[in-house]
mmCIF file of C-alpha atoms and ligand atoms in Angstrom:
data_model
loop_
_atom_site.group_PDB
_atom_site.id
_atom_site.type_symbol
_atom_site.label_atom_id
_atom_site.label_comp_id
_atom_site.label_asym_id
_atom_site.label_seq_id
_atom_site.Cartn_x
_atom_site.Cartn_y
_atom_site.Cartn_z
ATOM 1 C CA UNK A 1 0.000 0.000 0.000
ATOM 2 C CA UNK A 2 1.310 3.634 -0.763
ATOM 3 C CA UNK A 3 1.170 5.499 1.836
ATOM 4 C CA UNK A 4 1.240 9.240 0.808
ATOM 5 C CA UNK A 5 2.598 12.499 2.977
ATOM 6 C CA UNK A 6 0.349 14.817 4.812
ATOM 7 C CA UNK A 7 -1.751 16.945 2.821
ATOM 8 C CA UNK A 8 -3.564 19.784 3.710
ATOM 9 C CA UNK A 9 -4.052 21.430 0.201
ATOM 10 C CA UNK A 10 -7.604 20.821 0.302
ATOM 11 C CA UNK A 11 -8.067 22.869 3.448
ATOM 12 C CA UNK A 12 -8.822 26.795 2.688
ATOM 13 C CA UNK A 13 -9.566 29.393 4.932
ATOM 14 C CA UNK A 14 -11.245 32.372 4.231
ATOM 15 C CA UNK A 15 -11.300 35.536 6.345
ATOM 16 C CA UNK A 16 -14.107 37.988 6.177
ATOM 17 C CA UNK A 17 -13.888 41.253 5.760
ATOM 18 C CA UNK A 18 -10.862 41.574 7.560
ATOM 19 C CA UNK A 19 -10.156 45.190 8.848
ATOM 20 C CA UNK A 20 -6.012 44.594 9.900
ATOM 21 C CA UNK A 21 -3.993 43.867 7.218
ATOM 22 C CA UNK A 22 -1.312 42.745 9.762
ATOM 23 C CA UNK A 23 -3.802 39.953 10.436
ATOM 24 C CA UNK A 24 -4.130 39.112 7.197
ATOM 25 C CA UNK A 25 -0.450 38.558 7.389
ATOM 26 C CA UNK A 26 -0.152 37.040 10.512
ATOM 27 C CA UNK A 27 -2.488 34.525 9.159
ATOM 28 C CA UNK A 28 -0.938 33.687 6.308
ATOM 29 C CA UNK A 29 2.593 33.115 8.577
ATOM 30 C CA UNK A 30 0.106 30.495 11.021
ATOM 31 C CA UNK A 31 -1.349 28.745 7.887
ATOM 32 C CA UNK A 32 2.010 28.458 6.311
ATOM 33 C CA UNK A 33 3.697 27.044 9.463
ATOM 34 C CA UNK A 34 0.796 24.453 9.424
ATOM 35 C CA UNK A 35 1.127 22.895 5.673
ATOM 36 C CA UNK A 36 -2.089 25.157 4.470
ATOM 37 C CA UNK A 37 -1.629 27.105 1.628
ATOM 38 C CA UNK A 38 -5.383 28.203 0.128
ATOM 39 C CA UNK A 39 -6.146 31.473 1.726
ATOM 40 C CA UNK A 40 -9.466 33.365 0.463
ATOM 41 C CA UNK A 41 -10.548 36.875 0.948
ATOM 42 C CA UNK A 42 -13.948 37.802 1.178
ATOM 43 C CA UNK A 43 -13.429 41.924 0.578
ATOM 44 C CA UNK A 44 -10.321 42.752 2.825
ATOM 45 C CA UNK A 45 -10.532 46.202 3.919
ATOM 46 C CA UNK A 46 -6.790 46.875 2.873
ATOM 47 C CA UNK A 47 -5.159 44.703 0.640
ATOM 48 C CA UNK A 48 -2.521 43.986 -0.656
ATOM 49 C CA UNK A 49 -0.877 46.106 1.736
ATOM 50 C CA UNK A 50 2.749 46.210 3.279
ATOM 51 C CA UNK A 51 1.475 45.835 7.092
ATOM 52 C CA UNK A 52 0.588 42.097 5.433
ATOM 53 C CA UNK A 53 3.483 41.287 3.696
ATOM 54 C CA UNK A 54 5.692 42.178 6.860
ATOM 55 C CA UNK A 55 3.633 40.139 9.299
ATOM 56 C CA UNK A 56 3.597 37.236 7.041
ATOM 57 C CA UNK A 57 7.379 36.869 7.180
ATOM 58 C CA UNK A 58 8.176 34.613 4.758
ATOM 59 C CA UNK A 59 4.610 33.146 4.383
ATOM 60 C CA UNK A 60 4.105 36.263 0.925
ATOM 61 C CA UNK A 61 3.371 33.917 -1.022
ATOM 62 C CA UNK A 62 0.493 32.738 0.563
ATOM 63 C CA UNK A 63 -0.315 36.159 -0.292
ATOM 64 C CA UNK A 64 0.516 36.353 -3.742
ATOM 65 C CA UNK A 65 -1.564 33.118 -4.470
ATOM 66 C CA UNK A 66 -4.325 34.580 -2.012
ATOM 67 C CA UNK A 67 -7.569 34.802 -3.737
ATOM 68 C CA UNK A 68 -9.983 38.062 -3.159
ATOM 69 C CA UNK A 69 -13.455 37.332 -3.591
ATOM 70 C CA UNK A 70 -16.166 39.575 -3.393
ATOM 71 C CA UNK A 71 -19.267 37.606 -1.447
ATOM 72 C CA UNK A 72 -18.589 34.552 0.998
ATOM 73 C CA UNK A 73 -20.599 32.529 -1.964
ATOM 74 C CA UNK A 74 -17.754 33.152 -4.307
ATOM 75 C CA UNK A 75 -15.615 31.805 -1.762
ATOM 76 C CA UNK A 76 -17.059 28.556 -0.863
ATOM 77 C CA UNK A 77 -18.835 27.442 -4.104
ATOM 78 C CA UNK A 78 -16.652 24.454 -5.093
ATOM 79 C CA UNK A 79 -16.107 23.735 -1.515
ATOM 80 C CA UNK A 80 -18.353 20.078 0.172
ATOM 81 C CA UNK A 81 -17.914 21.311 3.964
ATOM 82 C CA UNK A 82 -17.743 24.523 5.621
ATOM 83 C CA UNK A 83 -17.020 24.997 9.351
ATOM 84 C CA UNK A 84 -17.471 28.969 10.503
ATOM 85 C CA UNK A 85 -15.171 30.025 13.671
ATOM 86 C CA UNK A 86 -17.181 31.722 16.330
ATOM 87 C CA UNK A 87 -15.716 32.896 20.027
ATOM 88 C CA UNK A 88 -19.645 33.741 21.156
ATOM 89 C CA UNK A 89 -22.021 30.804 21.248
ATOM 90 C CA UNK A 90 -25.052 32.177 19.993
ATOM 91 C CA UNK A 91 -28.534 32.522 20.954
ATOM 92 C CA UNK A 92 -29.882 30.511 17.708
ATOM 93 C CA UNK A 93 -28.553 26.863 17.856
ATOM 94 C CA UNK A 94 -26.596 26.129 15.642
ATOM 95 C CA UNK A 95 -23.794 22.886 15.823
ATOM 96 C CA UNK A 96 -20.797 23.277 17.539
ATOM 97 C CA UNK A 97 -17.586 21.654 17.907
ATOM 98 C CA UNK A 98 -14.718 22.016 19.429
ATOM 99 C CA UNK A 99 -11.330 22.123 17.553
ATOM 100 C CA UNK A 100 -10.066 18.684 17.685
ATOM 101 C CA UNK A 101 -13.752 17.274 16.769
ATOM 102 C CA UNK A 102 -13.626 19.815 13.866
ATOM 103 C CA UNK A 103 -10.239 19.437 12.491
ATOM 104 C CA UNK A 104 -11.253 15.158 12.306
ATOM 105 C CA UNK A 105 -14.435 16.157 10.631
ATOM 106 C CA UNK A 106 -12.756 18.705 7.835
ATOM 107 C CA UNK A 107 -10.250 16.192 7.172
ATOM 108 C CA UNK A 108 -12.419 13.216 6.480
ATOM 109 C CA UNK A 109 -14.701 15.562 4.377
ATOM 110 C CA UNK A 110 -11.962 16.259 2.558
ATOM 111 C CA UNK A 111 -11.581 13.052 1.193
ATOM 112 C CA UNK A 112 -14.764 14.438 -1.097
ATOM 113 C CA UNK A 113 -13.247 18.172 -1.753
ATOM 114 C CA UNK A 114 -12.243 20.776 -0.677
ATOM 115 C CA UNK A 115 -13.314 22.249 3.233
ATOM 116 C CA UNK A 116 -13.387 25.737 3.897
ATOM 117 C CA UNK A 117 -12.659 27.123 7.344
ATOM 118 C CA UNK A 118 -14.363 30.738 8.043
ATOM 119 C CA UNK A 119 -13.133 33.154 10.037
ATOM 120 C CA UNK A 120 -14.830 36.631 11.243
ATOM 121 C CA UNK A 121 -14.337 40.113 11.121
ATOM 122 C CA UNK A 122 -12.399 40.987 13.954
ATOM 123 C CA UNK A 123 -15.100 43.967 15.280
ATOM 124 C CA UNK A 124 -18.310 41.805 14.844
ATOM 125 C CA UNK A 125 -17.216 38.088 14.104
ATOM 126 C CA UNK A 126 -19.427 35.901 11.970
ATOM 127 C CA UNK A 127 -22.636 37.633 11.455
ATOM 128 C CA UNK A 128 -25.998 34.867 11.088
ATOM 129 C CA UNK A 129 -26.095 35.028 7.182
ATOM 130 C CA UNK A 130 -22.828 33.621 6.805
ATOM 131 C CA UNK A 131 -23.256 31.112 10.382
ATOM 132 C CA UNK A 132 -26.069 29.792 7.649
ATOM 133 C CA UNK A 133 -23.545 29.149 4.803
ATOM 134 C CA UNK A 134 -21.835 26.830 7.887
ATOM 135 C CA UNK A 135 -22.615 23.365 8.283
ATOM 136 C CA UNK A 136 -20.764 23.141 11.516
ATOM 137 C CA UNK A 137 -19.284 26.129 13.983
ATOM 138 C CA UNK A 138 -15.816 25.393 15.926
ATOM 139 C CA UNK A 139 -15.544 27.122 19.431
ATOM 140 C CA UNK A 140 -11.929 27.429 21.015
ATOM 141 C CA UNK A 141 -13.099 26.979 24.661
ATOM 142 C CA UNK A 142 -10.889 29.859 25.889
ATOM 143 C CA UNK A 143 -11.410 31.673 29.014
ATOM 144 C CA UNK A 144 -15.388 32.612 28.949
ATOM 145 C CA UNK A 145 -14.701 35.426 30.573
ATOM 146 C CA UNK A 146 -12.295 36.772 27.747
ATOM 147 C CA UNK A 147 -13.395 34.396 25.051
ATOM 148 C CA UNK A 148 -12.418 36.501 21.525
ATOM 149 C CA UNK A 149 -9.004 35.641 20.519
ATOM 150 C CA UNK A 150 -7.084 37.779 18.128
ATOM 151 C CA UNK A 151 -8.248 36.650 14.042
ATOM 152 C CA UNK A 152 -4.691 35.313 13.401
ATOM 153 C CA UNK A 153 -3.984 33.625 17.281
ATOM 154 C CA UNK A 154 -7.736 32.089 16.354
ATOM 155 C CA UNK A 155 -6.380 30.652 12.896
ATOM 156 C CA UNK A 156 -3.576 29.317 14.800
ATOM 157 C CA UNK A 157 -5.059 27.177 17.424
ATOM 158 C CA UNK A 158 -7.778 25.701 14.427
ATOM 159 C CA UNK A 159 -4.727 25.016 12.046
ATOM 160 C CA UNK A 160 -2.841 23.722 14.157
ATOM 161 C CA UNK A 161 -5.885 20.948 15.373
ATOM 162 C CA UNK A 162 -5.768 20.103 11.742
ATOM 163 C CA UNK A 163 -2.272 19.630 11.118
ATOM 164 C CA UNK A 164 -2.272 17.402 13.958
ATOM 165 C CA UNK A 165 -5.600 15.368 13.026
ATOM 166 C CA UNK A 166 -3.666 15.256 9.472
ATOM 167 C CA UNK A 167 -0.586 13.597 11.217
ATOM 168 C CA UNK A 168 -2.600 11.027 13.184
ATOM 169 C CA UNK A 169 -4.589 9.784 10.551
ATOM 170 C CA UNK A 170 -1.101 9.883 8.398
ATOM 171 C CA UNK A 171 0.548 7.467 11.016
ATOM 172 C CA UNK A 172 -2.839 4.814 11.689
ATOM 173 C CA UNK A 173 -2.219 4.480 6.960
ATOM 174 C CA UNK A 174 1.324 4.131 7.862
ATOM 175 C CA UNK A 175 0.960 1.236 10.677
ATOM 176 C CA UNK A 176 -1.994 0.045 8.599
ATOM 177 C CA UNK A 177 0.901 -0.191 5.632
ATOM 178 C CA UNK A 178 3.695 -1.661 7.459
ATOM 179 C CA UNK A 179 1.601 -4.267 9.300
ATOM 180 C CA UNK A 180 2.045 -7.694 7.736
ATOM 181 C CA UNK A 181 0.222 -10.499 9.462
ATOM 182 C CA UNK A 182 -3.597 -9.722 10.538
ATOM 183 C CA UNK A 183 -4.679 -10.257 13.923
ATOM 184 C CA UNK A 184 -6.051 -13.232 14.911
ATOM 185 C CA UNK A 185 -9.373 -14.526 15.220
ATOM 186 C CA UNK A 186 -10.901 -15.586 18.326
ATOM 187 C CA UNK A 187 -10.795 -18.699 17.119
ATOM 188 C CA UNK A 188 -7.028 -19.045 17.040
ATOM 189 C CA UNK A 189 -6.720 -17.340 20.344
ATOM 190 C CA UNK A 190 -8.711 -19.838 21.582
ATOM 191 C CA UNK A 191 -7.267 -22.753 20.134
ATOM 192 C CA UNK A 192 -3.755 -21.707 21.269
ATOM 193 C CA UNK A 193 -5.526 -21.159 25.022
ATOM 194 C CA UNK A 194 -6.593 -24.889 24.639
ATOM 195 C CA UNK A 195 -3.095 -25.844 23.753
ATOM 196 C CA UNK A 196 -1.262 -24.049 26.308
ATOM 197 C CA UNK A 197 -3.928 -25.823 28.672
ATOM 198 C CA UNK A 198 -2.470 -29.285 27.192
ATOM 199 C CA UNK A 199 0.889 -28.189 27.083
ATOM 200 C CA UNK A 200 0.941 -26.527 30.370
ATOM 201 C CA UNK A 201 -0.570 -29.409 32.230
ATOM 202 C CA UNK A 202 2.128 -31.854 29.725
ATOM 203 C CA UNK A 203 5.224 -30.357 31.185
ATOM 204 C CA UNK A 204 3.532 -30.220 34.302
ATOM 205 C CA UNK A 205 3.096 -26.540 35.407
ATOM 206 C CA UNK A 206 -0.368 -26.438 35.418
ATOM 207 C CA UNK A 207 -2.427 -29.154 37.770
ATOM 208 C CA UNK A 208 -5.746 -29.355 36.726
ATOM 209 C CA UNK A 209 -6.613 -30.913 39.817
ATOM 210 C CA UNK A 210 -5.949 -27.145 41.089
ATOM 211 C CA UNK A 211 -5.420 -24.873 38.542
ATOM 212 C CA UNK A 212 -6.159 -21.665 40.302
ATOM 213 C CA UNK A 213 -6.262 -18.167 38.114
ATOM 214 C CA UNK A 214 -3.597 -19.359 35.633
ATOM 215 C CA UNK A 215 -5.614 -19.850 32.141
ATOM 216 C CA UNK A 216 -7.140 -16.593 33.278
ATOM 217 C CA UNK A 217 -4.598 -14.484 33.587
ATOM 218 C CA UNK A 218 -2.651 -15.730 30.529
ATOM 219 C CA UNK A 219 -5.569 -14.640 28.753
ATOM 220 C CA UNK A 220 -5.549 -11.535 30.073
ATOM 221 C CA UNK A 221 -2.216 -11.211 29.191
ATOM 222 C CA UNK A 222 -2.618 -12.299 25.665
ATOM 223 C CA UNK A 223 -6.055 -10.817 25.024
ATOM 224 C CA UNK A 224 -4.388 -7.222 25.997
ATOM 225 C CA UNK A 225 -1.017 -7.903 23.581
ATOM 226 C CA UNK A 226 -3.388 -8.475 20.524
ATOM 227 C CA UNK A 227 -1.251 -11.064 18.621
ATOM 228 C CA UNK A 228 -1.166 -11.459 15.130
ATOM 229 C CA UNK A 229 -1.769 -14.985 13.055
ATOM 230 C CA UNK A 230 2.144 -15.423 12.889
ATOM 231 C CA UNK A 231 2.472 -14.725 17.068
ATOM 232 C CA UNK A 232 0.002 -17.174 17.609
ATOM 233 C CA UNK A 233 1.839 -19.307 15.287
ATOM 234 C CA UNK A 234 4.861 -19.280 17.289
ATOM 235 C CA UNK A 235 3.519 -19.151 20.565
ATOM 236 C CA UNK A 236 1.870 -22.683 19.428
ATOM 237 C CA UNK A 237 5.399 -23.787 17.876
ATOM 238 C CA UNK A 238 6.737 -22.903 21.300
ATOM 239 C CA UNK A 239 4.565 -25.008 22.866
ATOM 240 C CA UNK A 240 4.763 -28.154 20.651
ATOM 241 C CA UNK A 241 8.447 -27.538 21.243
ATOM 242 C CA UNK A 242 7.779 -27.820 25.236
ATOM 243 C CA UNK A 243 5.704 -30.875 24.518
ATOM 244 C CA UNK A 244 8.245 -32.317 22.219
ATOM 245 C CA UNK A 245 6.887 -32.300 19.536
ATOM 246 C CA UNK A 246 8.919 -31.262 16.132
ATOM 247 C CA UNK A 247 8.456 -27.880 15.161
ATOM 248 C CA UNK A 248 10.162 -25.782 12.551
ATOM 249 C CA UNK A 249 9.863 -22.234 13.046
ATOM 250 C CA UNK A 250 11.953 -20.874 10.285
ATOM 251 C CA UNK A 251 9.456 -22.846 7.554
ATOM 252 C CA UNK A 252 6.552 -20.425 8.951
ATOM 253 C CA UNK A 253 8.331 -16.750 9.447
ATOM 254 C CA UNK A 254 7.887 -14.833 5.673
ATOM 255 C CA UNK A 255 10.029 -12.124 6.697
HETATM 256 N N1 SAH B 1 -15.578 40.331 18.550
HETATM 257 C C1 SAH B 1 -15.880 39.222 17.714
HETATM 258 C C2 SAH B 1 -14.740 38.235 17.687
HETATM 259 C C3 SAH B 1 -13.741 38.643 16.718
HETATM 260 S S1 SAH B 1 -12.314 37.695 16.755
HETATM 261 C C4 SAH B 1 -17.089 38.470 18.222
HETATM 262 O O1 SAH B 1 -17.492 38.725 19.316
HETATM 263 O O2 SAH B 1 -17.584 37.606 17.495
HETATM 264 C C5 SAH B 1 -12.160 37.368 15.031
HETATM 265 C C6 SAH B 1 -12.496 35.965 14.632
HETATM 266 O O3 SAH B 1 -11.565 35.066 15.197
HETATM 267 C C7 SAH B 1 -13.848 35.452 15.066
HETATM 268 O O4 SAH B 1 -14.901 35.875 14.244
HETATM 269 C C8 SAH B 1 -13.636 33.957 14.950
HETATM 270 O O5 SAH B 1 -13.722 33.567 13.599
HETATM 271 C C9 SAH B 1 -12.199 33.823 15.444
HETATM 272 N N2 SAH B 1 -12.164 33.560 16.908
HETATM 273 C C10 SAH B 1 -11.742 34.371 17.885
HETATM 274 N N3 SAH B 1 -11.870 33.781 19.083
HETATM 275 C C11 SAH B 1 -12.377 32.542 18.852
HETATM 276 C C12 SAH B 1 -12.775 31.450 19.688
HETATM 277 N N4 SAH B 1 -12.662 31.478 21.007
HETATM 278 N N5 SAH B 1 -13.273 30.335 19.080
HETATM 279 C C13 SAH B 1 -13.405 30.275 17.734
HETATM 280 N N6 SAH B 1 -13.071 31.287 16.909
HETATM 281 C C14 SAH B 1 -12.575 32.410 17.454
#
């Protein structure tokens, strides 16, 4: 199986309306640090602007590739999922999630298309039109008694949820990759507990005139290692070994 790197390039976010071009900047620099590259601009109040390309520090050419859009429509049209930011919960219910949930749910989306993460004005947030284009809000549970963090700190903490739901999902392909035997069945792990029974009580260290907790806890033992086919393979080589019984391990090992 190919396994291939993390990838984020499906991942935009837009800002609205922003008023500071140093955010605009400063979110470019977080994006860029976090593998995103897609940046939309739903009518920036100043933009291009130097304030940006100085607080984006290297990150300019998220800028030059940043697309400015008149309506949040434009912005989202081709995009399957769309999760607004909000720091105020609001009176209308809408669904809510918080940044770890969110991240897992724009990256599996993204399997479809592209996701769009929205991001607010920094005077009046997310007004309830655009909540409506959302099919999800994410909530950074900050302190509720100073909630609102700044538009590019904001972009940070969400970005950087995604980059690291990107990486875990990256390493389960990469174990699901490398793995070469599947695990067993409870049918093999209960023929090998019948064997080491036998075997056990063979060679004499189990008396099943008394056999106490033994079986149990080798279960338990076993049950929490999760062998594969080929452990439980050896395991029962081991045993016919103990019992005498020829057994030629090499003939059975593919690697
Ligand atoms: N004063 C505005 C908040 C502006 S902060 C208000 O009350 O809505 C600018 C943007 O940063 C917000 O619209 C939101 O998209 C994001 N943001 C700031 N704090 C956040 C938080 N705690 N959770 C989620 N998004 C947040």
């Amino acid at each position: 199986m190919m396994v291939s790197e993390l990838d984020l390039s499906r991942v935009r976010v837009v800002l609205m309306h922003t008023s500071h071009p140093g955010n605009i900047g400063a979110v470019a620099r977080a994006m860029k640090n976090m593998g995103l590259s897609q940046l939309y601009l739903v009518k920036p109040d100043l933009f291009p602007h130097s304030m940006a390309t100085s607080r984006a520090s290297g990150a300019d050419d998220l800028l030059a590739s940043a697309i400015v859009v008149e309506t949040l429509d434009e912005a989202l049209a081709d995009c399957c999922f769309v999760v607004g930011a909000s720091a105020r919960l609001r009176s209308i219910s809408w669904p809510v999630h918080n940044p770890h949930e969110c991240a897992e749910r724009m990256l599996e989306a993204s399997e479809d298309g592209d996701v769009a993460l929205v991001m607010g004005r920094e005077q009046s947030g997310l007004s309830n039109e655009e909540l409506e284009r959302c099919n999800y809000l994410v909530n950074i549970p900050a302190n509720p008694e100073y909630s609102s963090l700044n538009l590019a700190a904001a972009t940070q903490v969400l970005t950087y949820e995604l980059r690291m739901a990107a990486l875990a999902r990256l390493e389960i392909k990469k174990v699901a990759a490398k793995k070469d035997y599947r695990l067993a069945t409870m049918a093999e792990m209960d023929g090998l507990y019948e064997h080491f029974e036998v075997a056990l009580t063979d060679i004499r260290f189990l008396n099943p005139a008394s056999p106490r907790k033994l079986m149990r806890r080798l279960r338990r033992l076993f049950n929490r290692a999760q062998l594969d086919e080929m452990e439980v393979n050896i395991l029962r080589g081991i045993l016919s070994a103990a019992q005498g019984q020829k057994y030629h391990y090499e003939k059975e090992d593919k690697s």
